[in-house]
Short mmCIF file of C-alpha atoms in Angstrom, two decimals:
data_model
loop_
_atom_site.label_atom_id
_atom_site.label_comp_id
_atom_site.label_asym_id
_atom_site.label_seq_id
_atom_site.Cartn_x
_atom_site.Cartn_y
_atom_site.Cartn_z
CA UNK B 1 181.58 -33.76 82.63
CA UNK B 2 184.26 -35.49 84.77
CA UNK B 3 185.80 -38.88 84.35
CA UNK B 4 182.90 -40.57 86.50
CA UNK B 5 180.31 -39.12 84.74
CA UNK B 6 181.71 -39.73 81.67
CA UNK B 7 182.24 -43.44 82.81
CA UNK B 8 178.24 -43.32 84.14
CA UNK B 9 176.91 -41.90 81.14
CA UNK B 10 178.79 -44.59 78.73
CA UNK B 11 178.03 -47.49 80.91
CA UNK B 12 182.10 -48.04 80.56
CA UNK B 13 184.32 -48.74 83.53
CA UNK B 14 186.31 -45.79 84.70
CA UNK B 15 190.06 -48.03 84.11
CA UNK B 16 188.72 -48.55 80.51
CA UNK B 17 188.31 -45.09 79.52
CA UNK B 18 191.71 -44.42 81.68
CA UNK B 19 193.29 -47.27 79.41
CA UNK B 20 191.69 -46.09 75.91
CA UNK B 21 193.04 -42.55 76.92
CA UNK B 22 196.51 -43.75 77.27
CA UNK B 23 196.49 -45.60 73.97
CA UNK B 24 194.94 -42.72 72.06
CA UNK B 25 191.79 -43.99 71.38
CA UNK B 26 190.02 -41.41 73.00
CA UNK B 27 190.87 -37.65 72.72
CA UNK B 28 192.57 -35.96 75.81
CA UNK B 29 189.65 -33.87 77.47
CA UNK B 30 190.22 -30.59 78.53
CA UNK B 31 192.68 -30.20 81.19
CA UNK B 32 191.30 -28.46 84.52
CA UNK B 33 192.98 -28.29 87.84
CA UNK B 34 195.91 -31.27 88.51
CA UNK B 35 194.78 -34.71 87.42
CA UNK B 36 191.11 -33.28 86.37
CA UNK B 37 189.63 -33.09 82.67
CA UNK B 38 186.51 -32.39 81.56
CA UNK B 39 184.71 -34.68 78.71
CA UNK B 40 182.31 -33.96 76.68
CA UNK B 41 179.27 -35.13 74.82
CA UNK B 42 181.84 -36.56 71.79
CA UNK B 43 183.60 -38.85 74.65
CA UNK B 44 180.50 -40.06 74.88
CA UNK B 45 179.76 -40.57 71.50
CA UNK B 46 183.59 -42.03 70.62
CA UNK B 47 182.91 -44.75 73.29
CA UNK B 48 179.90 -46.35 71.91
CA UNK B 49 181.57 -46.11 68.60
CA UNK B 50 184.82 -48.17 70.08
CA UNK B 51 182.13 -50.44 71.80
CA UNK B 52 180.27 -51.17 68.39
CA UNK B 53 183.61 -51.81 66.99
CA UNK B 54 184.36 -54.34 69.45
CA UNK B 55 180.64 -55.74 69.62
CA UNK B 56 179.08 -55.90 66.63
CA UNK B 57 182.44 -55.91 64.61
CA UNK B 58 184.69 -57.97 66.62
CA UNK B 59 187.66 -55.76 66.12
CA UNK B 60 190.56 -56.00 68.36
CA UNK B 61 192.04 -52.99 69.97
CA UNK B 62 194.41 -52.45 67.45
CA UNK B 63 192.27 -52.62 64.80
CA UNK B 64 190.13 -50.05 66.23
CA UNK B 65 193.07 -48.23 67.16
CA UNK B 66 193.49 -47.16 63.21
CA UNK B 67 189.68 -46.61 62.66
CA UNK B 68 190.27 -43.92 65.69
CA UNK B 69 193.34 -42.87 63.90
CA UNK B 70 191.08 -42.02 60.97
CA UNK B 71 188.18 -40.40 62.75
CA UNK B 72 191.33 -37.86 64.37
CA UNK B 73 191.52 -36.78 60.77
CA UNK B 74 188.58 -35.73 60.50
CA UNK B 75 186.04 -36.10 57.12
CA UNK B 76 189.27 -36.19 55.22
CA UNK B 77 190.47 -39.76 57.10
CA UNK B 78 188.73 -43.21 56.06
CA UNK B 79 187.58 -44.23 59.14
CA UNK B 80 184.56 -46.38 57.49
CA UNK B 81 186.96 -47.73 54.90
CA UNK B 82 189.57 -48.82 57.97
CA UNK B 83 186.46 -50.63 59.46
CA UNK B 84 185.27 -52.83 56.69
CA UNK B 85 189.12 -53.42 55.39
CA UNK B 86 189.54 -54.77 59.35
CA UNK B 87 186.88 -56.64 59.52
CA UNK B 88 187.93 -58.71 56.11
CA UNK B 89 191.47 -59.22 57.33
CA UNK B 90 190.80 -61.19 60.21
CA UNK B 91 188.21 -63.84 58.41
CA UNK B 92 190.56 -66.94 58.03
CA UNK B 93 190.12 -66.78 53.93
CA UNK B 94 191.74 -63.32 54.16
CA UNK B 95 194.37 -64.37 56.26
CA UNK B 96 195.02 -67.61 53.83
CA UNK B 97 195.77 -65.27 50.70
CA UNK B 98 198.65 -65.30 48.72
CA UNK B 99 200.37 -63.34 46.32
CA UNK B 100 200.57 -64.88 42.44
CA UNK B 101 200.79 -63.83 39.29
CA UNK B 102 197.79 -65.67 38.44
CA UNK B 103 195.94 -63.83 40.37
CA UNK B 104 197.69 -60.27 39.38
CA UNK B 105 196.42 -61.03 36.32
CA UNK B 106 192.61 -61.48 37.36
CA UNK B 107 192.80 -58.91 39.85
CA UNK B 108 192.91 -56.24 36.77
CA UNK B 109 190.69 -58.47 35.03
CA UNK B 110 188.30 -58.04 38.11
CA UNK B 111 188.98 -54.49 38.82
CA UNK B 112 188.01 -53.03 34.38
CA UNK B 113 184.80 -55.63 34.78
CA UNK B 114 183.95 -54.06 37.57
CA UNK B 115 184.98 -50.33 36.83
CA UNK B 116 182.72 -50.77 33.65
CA UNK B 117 179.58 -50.43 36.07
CA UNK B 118 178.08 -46.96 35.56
CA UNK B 119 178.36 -46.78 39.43
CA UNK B 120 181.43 -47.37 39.59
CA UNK B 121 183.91 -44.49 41.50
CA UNK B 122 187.54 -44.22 41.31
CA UNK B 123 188.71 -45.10 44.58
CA UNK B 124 190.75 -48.15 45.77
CA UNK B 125 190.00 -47.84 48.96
CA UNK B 126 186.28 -49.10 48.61
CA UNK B 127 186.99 -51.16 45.24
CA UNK B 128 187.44 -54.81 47.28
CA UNK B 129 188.82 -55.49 43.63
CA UNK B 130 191.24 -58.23 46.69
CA UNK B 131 188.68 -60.28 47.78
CA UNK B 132 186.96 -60.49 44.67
CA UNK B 133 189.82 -61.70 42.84
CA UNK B 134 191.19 -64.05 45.66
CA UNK B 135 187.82 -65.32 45.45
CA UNK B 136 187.49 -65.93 42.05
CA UNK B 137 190.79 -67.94 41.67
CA UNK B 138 188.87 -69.99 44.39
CA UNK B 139 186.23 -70.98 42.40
CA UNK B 140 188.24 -71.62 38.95
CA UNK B 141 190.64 -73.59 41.40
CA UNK B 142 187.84 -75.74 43.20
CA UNK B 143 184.71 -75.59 40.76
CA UNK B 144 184.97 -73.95 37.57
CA UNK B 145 188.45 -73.86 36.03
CA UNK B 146 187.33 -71.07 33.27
CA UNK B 147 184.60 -68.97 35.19
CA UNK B 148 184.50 -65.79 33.14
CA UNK B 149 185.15 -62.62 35.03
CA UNK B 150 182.24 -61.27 32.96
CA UNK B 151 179.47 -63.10 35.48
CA UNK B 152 180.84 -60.29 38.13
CA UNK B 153 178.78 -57.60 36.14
CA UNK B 154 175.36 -59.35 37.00
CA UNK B 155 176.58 -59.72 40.50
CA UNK B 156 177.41 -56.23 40.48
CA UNK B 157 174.09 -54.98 38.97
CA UNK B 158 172.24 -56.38 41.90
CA UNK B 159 174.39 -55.21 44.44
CA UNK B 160 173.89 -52.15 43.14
CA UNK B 161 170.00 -52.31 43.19
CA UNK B 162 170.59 -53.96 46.72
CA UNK B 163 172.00 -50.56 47.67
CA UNK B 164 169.49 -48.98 46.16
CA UNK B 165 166.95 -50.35 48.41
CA UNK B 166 169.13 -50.17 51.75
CA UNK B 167 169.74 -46.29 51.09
CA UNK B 168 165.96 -45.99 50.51
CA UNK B 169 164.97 -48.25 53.74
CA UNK B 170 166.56 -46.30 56.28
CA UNK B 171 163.83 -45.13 58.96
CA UNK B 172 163.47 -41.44 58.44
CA UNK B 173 165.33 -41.35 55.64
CA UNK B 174 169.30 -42.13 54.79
CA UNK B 175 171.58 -39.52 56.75
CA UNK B 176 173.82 -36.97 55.36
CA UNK B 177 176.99 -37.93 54.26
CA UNK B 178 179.93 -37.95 56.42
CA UNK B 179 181.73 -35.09 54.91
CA UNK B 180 178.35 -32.58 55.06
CA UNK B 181 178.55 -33.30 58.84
CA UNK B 182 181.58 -31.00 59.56
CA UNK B 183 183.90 -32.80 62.97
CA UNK B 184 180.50 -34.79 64.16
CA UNK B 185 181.62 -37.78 63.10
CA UNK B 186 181.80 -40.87 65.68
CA UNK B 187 178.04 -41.29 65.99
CA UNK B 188 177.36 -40.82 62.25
CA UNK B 189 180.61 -43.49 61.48
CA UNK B 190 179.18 -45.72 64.60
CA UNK B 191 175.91 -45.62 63.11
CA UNK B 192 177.31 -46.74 59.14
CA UNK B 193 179.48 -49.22 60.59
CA UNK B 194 176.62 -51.18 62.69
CA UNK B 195 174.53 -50.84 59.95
CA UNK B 196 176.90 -52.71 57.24
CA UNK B 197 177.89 -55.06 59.63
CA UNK B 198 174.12 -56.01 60.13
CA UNK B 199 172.11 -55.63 56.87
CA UNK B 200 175.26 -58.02 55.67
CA UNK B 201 174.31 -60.46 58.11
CA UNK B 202 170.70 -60.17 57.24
CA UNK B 203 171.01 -60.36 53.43
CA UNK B 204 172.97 -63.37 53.30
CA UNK B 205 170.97 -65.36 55.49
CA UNK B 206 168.21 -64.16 53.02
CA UNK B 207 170.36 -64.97 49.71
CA UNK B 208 171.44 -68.14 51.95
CA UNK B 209 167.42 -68.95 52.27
CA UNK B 210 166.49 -67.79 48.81
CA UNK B 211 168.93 -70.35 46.91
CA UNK B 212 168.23 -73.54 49.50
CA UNK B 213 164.97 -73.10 48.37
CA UNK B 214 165.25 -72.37 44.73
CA UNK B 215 166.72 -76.19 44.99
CA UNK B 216 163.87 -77.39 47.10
CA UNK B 217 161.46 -76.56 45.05
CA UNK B 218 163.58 -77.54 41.66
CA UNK B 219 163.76 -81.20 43.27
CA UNK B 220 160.30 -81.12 43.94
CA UNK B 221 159.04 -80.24 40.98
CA UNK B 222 157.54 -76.81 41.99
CA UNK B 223 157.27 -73.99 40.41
CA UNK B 224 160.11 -71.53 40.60
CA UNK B 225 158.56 -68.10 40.76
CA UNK B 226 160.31 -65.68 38.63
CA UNK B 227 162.10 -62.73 40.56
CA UNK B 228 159.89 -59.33 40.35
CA UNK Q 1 192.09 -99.12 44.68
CA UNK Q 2 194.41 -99.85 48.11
CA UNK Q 3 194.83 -97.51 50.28
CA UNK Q 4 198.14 -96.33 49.24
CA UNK Q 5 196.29 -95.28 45.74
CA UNK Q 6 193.49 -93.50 47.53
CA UNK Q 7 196.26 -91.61 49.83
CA UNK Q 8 197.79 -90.32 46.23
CA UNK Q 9 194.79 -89.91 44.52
CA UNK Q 10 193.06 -88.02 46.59
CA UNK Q 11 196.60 -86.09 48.04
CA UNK Q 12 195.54 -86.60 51.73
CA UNK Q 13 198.15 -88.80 54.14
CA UNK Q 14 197.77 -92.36 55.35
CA UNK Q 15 197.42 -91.64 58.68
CA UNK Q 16 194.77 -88.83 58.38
CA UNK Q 17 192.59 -91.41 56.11
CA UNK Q 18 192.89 -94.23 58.83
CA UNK Q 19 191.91 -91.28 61.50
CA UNK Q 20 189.15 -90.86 58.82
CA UNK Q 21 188.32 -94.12 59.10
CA UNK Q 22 188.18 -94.77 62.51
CA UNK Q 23 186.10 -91.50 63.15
CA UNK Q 24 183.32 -92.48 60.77
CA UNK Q 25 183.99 -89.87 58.06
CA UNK Q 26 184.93 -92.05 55.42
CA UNK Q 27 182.89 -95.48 55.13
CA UNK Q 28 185.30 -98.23 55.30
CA UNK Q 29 186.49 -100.07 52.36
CA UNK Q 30 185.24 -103.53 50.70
CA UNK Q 31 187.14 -105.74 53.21
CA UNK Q 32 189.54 -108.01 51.27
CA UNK Q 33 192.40 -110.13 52.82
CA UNK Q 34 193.17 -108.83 56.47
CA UNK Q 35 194.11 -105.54 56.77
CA UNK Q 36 193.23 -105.12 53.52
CA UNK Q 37 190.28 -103.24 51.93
CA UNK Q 38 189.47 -101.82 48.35
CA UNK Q 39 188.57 -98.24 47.98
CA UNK Q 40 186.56 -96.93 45.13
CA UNK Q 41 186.00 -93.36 43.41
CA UNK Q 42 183.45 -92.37 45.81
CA UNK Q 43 185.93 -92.34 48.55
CA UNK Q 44 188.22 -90.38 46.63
CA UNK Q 45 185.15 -87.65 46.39
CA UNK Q 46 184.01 -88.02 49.79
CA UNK Q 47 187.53 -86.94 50.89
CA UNK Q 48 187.75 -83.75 48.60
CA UNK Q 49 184.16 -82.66 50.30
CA UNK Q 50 186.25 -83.26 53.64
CA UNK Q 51 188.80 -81.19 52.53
CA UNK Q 52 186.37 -78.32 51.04
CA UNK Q 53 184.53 -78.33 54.52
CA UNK Q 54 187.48 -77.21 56.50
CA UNK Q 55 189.83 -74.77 53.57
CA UNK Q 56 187.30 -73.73 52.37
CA UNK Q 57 184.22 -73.72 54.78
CA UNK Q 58 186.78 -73.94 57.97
CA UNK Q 59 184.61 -76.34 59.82
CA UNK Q 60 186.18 -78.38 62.71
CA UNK Q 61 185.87 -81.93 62.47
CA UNK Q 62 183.12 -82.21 64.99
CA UNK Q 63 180.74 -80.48 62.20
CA UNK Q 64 182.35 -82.07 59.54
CA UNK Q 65 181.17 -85.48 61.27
CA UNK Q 66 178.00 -84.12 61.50
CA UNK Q 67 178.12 -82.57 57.39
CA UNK Q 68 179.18 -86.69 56.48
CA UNK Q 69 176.39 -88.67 58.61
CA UNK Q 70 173.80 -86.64 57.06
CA UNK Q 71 175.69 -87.51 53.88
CA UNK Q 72 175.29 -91.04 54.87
CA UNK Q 73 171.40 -90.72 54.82
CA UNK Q 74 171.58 -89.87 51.21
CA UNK Q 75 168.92 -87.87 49.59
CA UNK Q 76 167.21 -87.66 52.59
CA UNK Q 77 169.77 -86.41 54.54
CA UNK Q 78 170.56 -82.69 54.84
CA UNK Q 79 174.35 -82.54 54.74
CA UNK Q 80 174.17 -78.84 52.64
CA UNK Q 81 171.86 -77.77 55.62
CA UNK Q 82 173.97 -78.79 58.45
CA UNK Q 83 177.02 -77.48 56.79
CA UNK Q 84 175.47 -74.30 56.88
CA UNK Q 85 174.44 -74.39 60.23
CA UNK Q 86 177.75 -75.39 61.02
CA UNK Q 87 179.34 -72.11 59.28
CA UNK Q 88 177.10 -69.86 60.90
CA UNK Q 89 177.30 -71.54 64.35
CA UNK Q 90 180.98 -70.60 64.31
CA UNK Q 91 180.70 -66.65 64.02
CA UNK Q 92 180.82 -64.89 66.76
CA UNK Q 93 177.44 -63.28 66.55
CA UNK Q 94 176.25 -66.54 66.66
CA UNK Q 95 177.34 -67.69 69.57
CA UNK Q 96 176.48 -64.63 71.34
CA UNK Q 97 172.62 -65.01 70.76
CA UNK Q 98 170.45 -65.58 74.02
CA UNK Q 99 167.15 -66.22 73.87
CA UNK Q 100 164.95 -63.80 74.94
CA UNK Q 101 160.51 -63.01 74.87
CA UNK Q 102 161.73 -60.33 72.56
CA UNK Q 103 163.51 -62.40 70.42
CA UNK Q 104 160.63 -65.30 69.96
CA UNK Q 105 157.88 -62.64 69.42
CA UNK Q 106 160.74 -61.13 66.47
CA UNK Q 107 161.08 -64.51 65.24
CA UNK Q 108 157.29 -64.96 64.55
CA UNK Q 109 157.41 -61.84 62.56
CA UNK Q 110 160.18 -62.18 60.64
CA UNK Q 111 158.62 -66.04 59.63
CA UNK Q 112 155.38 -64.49 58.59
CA UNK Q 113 156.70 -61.43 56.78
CA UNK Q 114 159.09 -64.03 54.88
CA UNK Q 115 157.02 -67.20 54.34
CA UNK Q 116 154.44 -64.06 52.40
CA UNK Q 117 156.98 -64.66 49.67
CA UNK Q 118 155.94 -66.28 46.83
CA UNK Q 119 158.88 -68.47 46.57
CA UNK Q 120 158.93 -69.33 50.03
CA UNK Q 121 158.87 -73.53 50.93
CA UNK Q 122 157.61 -75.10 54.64
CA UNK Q 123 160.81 -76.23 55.48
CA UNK Q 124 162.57 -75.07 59.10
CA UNK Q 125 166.13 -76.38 58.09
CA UNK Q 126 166.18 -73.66 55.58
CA UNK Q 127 164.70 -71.22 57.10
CA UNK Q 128 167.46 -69.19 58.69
CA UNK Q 129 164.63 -67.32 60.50
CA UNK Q 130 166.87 -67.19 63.99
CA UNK Q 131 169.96 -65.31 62.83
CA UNK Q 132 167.68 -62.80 61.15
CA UNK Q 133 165.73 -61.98 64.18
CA UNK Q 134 168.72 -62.03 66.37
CA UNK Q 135 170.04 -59.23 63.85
CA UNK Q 136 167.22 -57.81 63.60
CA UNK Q 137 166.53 -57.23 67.44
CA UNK Q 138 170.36 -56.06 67.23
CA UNK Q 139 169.63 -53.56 64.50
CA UNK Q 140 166.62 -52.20 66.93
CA UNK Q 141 168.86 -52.28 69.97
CA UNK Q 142 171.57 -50.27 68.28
CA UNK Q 143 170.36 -48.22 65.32
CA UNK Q 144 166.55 -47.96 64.71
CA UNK Q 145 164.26 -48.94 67.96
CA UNK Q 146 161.51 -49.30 65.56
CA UNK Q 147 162.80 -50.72 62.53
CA UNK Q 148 159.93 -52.60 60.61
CA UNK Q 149 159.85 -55.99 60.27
CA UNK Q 150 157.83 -55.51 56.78
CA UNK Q 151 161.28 -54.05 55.67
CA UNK Q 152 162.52 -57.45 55.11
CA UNK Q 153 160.00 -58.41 52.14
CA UNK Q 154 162.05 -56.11 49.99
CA UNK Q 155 165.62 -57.71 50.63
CA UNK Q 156 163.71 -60.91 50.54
CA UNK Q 157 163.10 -60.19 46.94
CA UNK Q 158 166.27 -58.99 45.49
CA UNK Q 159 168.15 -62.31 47.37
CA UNK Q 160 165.74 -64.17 45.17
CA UNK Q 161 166.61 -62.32 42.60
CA UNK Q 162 170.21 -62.83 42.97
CA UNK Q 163 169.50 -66.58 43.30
CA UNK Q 164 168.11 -66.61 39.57
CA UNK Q 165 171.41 -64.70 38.21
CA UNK Q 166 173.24 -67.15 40.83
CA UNK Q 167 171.43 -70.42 39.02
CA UNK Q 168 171.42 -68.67 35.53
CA UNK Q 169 175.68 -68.12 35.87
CA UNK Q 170 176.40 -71.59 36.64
CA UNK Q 171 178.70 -73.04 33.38
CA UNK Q 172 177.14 -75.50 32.08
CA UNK Q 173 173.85 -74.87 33.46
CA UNK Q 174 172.36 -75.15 37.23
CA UNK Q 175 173.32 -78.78 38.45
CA UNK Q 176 170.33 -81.41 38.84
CA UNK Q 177 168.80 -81.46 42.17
CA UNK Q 178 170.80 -83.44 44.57
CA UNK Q 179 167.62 -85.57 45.41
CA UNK Q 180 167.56 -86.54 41.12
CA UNK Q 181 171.05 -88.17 41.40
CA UNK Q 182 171.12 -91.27 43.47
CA UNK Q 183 173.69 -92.30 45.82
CA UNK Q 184 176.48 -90.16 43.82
CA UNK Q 185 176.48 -87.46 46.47
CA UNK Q 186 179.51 -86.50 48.00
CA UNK Q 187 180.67 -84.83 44.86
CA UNK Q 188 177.62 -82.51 43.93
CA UNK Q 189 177.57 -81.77 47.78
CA UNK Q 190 181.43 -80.34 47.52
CA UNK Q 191 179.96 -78.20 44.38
CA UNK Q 192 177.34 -76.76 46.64
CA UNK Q 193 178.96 -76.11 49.06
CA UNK Q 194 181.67 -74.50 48.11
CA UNK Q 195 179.95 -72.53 45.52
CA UNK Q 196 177.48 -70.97 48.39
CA UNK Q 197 180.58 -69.81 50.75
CA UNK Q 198 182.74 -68.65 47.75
CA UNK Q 199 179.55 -66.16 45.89
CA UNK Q 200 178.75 -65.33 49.21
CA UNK Q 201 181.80 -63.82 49.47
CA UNK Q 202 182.03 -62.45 46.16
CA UNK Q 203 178.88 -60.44 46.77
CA UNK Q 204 179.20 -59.36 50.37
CA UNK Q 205 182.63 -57.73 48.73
CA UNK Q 206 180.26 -55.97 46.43
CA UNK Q 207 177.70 -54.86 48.41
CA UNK Q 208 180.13 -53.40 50.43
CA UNK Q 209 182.05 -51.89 47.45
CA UNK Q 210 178.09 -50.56 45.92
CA UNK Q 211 177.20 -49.11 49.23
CA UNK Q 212 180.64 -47.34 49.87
CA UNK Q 213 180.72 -45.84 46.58
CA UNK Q 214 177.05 -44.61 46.89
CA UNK Q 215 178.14 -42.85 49.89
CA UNK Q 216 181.17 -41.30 47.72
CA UNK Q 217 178.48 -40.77 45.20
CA UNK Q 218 176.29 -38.08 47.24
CA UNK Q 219 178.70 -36.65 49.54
CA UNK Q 220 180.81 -35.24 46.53
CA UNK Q 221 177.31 -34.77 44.36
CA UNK Q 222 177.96 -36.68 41.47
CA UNK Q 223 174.71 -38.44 39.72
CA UNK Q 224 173.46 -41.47 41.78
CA UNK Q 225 172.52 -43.82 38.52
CA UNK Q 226 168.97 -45.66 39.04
CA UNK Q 227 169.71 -49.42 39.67
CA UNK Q 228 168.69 -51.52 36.45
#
């Protein structure tokens, strides 16, 4: 398809797609006659990606200039990875962190607690082992000055089963993984990305819910229904 | 204590405590001699929740008004509630939410499917039923047109179950009820407060780090171990 129907089919103004071209956001299409190209289905597909990113993510353009970067290399680059990492970085308690030794030290105290989990995979890139720490030192810093690392493992156990049950939730089933799906990979990374973004949102209103009215009904005097 | 001893006590400047002051955050002293007035322990607490609200929280001082006069109430006010509010009504997404037919007839779903659980109290304030029907509407919009509302019962259960571990890890033991401890509450509110925002990011950081190394987990065919 041409420019305008790639710009009608999108729903994205025809300077945009010009502009994402020229910053390499989008791939080149293929080159017809003088200052034609043709686009195909995957243009498509890479700008509702780079919309979601901006959307539901909130990802500036150079932000979702390296998750692009990624999806160019294919089911070998971390284009998923590049997402969530970007969408930490620009929360203000990300942006506040600093370097110690103190927290060196808990970030490998984090990072075996955490390995320990019989889920656990060797990969930095997804390990957050960061945040957690950062946020740890937090809490010994603000509320308890010797919270054991060793609490993370219950944390971790139900994040695990939490996973268990967002895998198994997915209408018609959860999709293929990324690197079964050969170069089809915007709509498949659009699709993981929305859906992290979300569910988050959703299960921390719910955990958000679920603890102000464990204290309700503690200060009430209700009963406090075990969890099944 | 003067106001010099509160300024050192509690680490925050002079001028900001008068500004304070003046805005209705902090009650005013016991008025001695003029331009004098005696400040006791509860003003040094009430100006470490003020701090808490915006480092940690990072809630202008608009909401943070809004966090003390409930504060003011006492038991019967709902400062942890409106300090929630306040941290959600400053994302984004948040903001972005229009109300819509859709939306309402979502919302009256998502209340029934959630007040079905056991532990669920009558209370609006704690409800948090409009972000999850905005998401959810979102999640039909852009993934699953016909995602099921019933979903929901299931991550309603394991964010109760993460509340018991939450309760069950506290050193010490779970706090008494804010409502069981008199006037003393600027203190307890800081401890809630900032232990919601800091576990909440401690397990968004894991869910993220569980569902990423799931993924890993099938695409390369290693074992996928049952949740516990």
């Amino acid at each position: 398809m041409r420019l305008s129907e790639l710009s009608r089919t999108a729903g994205v103004p025809r300077s945009t797609i010009k502009f994402y071209l020229r910053q390499g956001l989008l791939p080149a299409g293929d080159a017809q006659a003088r200052n034609q190209a043709l686009y195909s289905a995957k243009h498509v597909e890479r700008l509702e990606l780079i919309r979601a990113l901006r959307e539901v993510a909130g990802l500036p353009l150079d932000a979702i200039g390296r998750v692009t970067r990624e999806l160019d290399r294919g089911w070998q680059g971390d284009a998923f990875g590049e997402a969530m990492r970007a969408i930490d970085a620009r929360t203000p308690h990300a942006r506040a962190r600093r370097a110690s030794p103190e927290l060196d030290a808990l970030r490998s105290e984090v990072d075996a607690v955490l390995r320990a989990q019989p889920w656990s995979v060797d990969d930095p890139r997804h390990a957050h082992v960061d945040e957690i720490a950062a946020t740890l030192l937090e809490v010994r810093k603000r509320l308890h000055p010797d919270y054991p690392v060793a609490s993370l493992a219950r944390y971790a156990e139900i994040a695990w089963q939490l996973s268990e049950a967002e895998y198994a939730l997915v209408p018609g089933g959860a999709p293929a993984p990324i690197e079964a799906r050969g170069d089809d990979l915007a709509e498949p990374m659009r699709r993981a990305i929305v859906g992290s973004v979300l569910f988050e949102r959703i299960f921390t209103a719910l955990r958000r819910r679920a603890n102000a009215m464990r204290s309700i009904r503690i200060a009430r005097g209700l009963d406090v229904p075990p969890a099944r």
